[in-house]
CSV table of C-alpha atoms in Angstrom, one decimal:
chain,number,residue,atom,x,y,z
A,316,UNK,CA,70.0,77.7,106.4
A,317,UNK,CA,73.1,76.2,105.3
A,318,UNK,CA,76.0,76.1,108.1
A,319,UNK,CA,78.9,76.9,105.2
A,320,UNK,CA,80.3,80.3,106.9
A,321,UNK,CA,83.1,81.4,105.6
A,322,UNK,CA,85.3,84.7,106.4
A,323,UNK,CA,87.6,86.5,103.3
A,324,UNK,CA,89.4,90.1,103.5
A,325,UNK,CA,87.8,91.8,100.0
A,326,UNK,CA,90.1,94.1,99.6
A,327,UNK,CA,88.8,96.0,96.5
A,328,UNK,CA,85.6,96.5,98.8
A,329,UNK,CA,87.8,97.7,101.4
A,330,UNK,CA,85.9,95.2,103.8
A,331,UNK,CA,86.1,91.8,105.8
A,332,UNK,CA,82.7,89.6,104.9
A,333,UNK,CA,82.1,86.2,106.5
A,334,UNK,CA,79.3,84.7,104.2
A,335,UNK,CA,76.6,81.6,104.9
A,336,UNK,CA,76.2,79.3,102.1
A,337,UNK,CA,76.1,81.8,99.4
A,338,UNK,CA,75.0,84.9,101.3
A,339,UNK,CA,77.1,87.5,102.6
A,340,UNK,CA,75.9,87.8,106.3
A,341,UNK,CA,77.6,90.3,107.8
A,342,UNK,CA,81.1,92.8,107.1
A,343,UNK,CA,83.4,95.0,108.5
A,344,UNK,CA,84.0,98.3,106.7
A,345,UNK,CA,87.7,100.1,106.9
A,346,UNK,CA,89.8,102.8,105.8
A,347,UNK,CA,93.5,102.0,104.9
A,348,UNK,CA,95.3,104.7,106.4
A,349,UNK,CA,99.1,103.8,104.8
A,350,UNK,CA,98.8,100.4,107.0
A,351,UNK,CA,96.5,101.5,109.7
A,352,UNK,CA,93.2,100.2,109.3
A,353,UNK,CA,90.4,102.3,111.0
A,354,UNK,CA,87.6,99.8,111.0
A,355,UNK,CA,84.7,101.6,111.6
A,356,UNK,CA,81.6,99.5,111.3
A,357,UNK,CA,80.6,96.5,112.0
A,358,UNK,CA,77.4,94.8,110.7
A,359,UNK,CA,75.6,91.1,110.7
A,360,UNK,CA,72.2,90.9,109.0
A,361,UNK,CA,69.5,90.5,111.2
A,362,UNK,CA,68.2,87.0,110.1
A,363,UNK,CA,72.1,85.4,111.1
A,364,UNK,CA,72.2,87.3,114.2
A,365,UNK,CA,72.7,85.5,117.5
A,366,UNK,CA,75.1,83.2,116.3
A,367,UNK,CA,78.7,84.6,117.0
A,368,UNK,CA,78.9,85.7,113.3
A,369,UNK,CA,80.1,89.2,114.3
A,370,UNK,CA,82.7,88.0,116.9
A,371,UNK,CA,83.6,85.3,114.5
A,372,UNK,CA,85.0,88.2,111.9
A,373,UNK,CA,86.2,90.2,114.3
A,374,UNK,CA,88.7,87.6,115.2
A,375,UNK,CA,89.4,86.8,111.4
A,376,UNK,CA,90.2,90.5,110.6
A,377,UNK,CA,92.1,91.3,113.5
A,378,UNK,CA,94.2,88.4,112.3
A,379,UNK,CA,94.3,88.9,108.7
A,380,UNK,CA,95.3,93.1,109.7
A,381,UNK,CA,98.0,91.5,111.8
A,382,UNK,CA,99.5,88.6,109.7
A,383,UNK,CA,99.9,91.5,107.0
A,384,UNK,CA,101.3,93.8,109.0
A,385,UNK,CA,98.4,96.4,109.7
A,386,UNK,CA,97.9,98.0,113.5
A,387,UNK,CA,93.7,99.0,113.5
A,388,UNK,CA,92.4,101.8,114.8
A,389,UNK,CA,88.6,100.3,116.5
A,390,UNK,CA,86.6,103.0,115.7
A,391,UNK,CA,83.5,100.9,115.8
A,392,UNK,CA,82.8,100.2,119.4
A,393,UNK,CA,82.1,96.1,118.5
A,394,UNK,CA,85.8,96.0,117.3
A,395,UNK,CA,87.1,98.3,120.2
A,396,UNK,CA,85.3,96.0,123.0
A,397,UNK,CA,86.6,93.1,121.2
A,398,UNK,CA,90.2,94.3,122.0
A,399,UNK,CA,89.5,95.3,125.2
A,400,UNK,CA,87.6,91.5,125.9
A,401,UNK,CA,90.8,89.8,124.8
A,402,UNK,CA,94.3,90.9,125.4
A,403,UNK,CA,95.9,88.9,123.1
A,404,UNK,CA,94.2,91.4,120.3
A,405,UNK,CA,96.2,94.4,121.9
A,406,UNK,CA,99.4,94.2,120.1
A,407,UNK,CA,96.9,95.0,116.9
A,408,UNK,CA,95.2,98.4,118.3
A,409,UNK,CA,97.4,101.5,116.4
C-alpha cells in the first residue's frame, strides 16, 4: 500500500477526500448552507482504517472551511468530537 495520502476539498462533490496512492480512502460529506457547512458524515474505508486517515481530514477540512471563510455545523459526531478534542477548532463550529 503506497504511503502517498493526500487530502483535496472537491467541491463539485460537495466533499473533502484524502486519497492513498490512487485510491480515495476515506471523505467527508457536507451541505453548503450560504457559507455554513453542515458536515454530516464522515467515512474511511475499512482496509485504511487505523491509521489517523479520518482525523487527518478532519483537520484539513476544518482548515480549508476556515481559510475560506465557512463556520461548520458537526453534525457527524467524528467532526463534532474533533472540535470538542481541540479548542483551537472552536472558532470554526457555526
Amino acid at each position: 500500500m503506497a504511503d502517498d495520502i493526500t487530502t483535496a476539498h472537491n467541491a463539485s462533490e460537495s466533499r473533502y477526500e484524502i486519497h492513498v496512492g490512487d485510491e480515495l480512502a476515506g471523505v467527508i460529506d457536507y451541505r453548503d448552507r450560504d457559507g455554513v457547512l453542515d458536515m454530516y458524515h464522515t467515512g474511511v474505508e475499512k482496509q485504511f482504517g487505523g491509521r489517523g486517515l479520518g482525523t487527518r481530514l478532519v483537520e484539513f477540512a476544518l482548515t480549508d472551511a476556515r481559510d475560506s471563510g465557512h463556520t461548520v455545523i458537526p453534525t457527524c459526531p467524528f467532526i463534532a468530537s474533533f472540535i470538542d478534542e481541540h479548542p483551537d477548532f472552536a472558532d470554526v463550529r457555526a
